[in-house]
mmCIF file of C-alpha atoms in Angstrom:
data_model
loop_
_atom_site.group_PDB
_atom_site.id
_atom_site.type_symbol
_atom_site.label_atom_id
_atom_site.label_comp_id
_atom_site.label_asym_id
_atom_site.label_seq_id
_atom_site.Cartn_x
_atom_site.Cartn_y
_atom_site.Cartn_z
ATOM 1 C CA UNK A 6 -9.786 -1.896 19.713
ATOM 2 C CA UNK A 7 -13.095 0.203 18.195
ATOM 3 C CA UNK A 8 -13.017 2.898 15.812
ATOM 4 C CA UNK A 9 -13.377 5.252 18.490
ATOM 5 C CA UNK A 10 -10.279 4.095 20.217
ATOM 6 C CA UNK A 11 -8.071 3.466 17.245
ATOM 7 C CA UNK A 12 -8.379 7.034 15.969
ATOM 8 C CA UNK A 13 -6.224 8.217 18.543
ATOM 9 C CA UNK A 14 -3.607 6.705 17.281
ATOM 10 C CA UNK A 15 -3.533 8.913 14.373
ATOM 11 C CA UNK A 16 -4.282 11.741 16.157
ATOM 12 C CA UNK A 17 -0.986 11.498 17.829
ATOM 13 C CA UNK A 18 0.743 10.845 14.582
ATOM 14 C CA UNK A 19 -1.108 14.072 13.158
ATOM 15 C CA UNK A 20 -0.199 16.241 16.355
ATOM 16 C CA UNK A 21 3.565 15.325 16.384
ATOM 17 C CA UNK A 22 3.483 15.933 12.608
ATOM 18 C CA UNK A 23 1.992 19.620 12.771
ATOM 19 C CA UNK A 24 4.533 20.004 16.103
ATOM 20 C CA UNK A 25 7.388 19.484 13.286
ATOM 21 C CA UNK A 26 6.267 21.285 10.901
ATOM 22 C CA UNK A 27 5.763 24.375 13.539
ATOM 23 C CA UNK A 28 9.187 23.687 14.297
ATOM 24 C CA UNK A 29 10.506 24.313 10.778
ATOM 25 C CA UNK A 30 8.327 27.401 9.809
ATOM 26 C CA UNK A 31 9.174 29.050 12.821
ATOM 27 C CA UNK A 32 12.930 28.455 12.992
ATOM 28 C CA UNK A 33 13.365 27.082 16.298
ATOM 29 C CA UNK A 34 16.226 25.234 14.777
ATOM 30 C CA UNK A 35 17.538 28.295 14.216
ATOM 31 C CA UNK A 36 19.791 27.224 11.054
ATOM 32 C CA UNK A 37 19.987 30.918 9.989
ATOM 33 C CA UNK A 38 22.324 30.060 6.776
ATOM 34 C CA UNK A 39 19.385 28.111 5.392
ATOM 35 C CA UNK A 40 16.414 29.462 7.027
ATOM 36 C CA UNK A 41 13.106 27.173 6.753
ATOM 37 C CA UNK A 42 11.568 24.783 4.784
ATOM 38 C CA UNK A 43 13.631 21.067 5.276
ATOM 39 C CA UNK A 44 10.763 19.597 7.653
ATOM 40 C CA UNK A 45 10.269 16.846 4.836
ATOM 41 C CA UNK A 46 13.981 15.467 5.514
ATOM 42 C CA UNK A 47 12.474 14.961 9.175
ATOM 43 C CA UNK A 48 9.559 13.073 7.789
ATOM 44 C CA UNK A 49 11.813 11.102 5.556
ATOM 45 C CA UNK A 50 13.651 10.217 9.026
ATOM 46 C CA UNK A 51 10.997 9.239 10.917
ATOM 47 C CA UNK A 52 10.130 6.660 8.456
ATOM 48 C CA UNK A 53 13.222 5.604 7.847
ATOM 49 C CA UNK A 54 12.651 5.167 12.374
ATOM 50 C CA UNK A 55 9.814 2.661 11.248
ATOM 51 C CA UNK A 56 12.065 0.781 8.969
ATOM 52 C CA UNK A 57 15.076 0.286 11.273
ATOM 53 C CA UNK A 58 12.955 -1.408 13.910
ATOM 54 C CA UNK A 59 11.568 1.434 15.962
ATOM 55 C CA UNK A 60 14.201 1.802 18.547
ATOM 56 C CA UNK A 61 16.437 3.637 20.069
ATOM 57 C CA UNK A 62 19.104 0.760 18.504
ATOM 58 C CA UNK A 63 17.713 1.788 15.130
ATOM 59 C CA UNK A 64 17.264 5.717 15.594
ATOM 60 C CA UNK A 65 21.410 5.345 16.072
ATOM 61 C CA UNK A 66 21.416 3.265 13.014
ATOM 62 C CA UNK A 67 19.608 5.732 11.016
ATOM 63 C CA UNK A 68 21.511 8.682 13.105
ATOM 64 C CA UNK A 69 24.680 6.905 11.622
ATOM 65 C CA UNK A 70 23.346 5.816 7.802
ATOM 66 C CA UNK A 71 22.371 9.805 7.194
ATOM 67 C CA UNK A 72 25.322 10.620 8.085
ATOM 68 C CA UNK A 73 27.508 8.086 6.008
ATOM 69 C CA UNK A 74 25.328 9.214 3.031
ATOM 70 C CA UNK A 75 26.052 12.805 3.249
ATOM 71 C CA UNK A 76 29.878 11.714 3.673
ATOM 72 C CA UNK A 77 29.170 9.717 0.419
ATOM 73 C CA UNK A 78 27.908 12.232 -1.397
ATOM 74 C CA UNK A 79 30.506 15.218 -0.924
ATOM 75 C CA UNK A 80 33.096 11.963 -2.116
ATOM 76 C CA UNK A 81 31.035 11.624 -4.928
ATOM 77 C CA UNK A 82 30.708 15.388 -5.790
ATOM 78 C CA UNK A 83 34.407 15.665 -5.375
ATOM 79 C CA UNK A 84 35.860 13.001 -7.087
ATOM 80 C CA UNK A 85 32.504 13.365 -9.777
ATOM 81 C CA UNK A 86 34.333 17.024 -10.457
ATOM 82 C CA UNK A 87 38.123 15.569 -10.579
ATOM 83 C CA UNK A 88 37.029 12.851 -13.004
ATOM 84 C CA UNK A 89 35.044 15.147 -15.248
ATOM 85 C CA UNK A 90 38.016 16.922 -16.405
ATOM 86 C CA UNK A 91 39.282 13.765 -17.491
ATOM 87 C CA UNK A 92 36.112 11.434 -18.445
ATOM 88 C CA UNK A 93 33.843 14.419 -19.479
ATOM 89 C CA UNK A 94 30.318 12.873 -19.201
ATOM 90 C CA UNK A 95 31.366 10.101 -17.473
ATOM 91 C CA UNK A 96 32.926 11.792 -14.737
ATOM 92 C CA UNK A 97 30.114 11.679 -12.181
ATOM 93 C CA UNK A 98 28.693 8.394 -13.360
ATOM 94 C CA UNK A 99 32.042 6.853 -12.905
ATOM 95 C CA UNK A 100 32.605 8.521 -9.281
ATOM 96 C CA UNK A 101 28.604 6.931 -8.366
ATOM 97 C CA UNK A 102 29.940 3.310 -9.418
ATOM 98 C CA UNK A 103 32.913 3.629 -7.259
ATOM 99 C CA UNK A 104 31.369 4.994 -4.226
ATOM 100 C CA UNK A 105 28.039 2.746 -4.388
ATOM 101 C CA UNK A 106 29.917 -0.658 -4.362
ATOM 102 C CA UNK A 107 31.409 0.496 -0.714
ATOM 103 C CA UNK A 108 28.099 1.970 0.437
ATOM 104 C CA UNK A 109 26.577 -0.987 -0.338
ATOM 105 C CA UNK A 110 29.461 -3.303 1.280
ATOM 106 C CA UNK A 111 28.197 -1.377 4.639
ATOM 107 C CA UNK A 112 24.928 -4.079 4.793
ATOM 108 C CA UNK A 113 27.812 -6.872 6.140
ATOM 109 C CA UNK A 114 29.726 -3.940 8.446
ATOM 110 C CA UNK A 115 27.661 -4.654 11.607
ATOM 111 C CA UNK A 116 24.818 -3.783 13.241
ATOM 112 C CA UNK A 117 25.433 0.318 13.685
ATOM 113 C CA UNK A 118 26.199 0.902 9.781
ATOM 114 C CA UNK A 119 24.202 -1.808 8.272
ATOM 115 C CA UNK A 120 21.089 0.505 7.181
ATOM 116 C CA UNK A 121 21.854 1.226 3.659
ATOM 117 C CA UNK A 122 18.236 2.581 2.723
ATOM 118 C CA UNK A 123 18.683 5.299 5.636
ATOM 119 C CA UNK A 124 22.285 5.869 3.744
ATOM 120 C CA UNK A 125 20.696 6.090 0.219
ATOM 121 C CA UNK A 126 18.008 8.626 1.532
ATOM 122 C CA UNK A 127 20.336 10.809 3.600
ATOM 123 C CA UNK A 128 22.683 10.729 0.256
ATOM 124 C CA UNK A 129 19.587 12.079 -1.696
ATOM 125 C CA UNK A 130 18.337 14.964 1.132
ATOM 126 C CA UNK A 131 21.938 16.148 0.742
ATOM 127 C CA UNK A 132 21.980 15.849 -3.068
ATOM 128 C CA UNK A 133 18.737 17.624 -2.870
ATOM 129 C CA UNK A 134 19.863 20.026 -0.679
ATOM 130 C CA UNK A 135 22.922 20.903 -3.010
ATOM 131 C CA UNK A 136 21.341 21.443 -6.197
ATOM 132 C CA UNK A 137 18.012 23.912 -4.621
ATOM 133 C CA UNK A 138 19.655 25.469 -1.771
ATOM 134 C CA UNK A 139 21.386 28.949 -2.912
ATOM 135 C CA UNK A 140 24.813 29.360 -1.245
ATOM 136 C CA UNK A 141 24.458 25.821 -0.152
ATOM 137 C CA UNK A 142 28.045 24.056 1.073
ATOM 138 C CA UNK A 143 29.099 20.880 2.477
ATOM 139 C CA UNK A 144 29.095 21.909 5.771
ATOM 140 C CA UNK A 145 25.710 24.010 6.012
ATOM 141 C CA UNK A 146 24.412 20.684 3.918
ATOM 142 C CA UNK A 147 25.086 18.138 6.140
ATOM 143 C CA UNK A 148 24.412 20.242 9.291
ATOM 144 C CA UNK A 149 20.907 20.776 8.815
ATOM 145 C CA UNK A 150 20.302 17.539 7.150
ATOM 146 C CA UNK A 151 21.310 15.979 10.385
ATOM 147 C CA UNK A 152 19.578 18.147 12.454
ATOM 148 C CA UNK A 153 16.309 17.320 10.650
ATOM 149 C CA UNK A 154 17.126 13.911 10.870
ATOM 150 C CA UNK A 155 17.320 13.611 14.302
ATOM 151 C CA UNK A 156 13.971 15.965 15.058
ATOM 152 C CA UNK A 157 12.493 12.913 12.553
ATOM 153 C CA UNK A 158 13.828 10.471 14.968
ATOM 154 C CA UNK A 159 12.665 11.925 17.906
ATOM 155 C CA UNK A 160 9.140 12.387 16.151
ATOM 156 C CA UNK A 161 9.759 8.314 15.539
ATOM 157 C CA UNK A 162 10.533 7.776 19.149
ATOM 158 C CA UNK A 163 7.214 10.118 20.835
ATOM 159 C CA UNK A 164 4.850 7.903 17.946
ATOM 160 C CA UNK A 165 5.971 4.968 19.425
ATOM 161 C CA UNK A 166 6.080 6.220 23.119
ATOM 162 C CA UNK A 167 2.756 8.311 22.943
ATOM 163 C CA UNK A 168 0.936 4.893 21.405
ATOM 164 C CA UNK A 169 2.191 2.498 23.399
ATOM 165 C CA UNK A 170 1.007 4.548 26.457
ATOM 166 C CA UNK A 171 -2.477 4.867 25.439
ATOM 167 C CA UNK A 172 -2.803 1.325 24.472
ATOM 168 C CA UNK A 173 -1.620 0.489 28.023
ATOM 169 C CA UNK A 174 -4.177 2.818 29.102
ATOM 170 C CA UNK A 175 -7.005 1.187 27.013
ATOM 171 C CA UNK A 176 -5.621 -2.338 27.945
ATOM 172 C CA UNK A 177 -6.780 -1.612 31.613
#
């Protein structure tokens, strides 16, 4: 492949990029509890795409591990508040050490929950989300985290579909 026919490559990568950022400045999404602004948890999702394989198999798999993290983290915020009236300090450190060994347990669950980096990033979008988002709750949380995730997946999917078309068209 020359220069000239590589480029394309990132061209497409560029274009779907600036189509997902359009989508989150203009609200398509339409999260109106939230408004804009949580494009960068779709870009987190399309590379966590790349990492699980770039498939369908692993766009469920990283569907599944954002979800499990946000479910982690409300388990941690609750139990990190119970414990603090009893620990102090050590309240939410003490709620992260029981809820990690688990999470981490979920590598030898089987194929669909086995993608504990997409779990780990998912928990820290909805951490994220939590501590910057005024009026932010479990619920609007984990909502728009997943619906950024799977515009991020389906930015994965179009990269790999877009590319391998044109390399089938230069392979002619």
């Amino acid at each position: 492949m020359t220069k000239k026919e590589y480029i394309v490559g990132p061209i497409i990568v560029a274009a779907i990029a600036m189509v997902v950022q359009v989508i989150d400045q203009t609200s398509v999404l339409n999260i109106s509890s939230v408004g804009t602004g949580f494009g960068w948890v779709s870009f987190q999702a399309w590379a966590c795409y790349f990492l699980a394989g770039c498939t369908p198999k692993g766009a469920i798999r990283t569907f599944n591990s954002y979800l499990l993290g946000c479910i982690a983290s409300i388990i941690i915020m609750i139990l990190g508040g119970t414990l603090a009236s009893i620990l102090g300090f050590f309240g939410f450190p003490m709620a992260i050490l029981i809820c990690v060994v688990p999470v981490i347990c979920l590598e030898k669950s089987g194929e669909w929950f086995d993608f504990v980096p997409g779990l780990f990033i998912g928990a820290g979008a909805f951490f994220g989300f939590m501590s910057y988002v005024p009026g932010a709750s479990f619920l609007n949380a984990t909502v728009t985290i997943m619906i950024y995730c799977i515009l991020g997946l389906l930015a994965g999917y179009f990269t790999i579909l877009f590319r391998t078309k044109y390399e089938m068209v230069l392979s002619k």
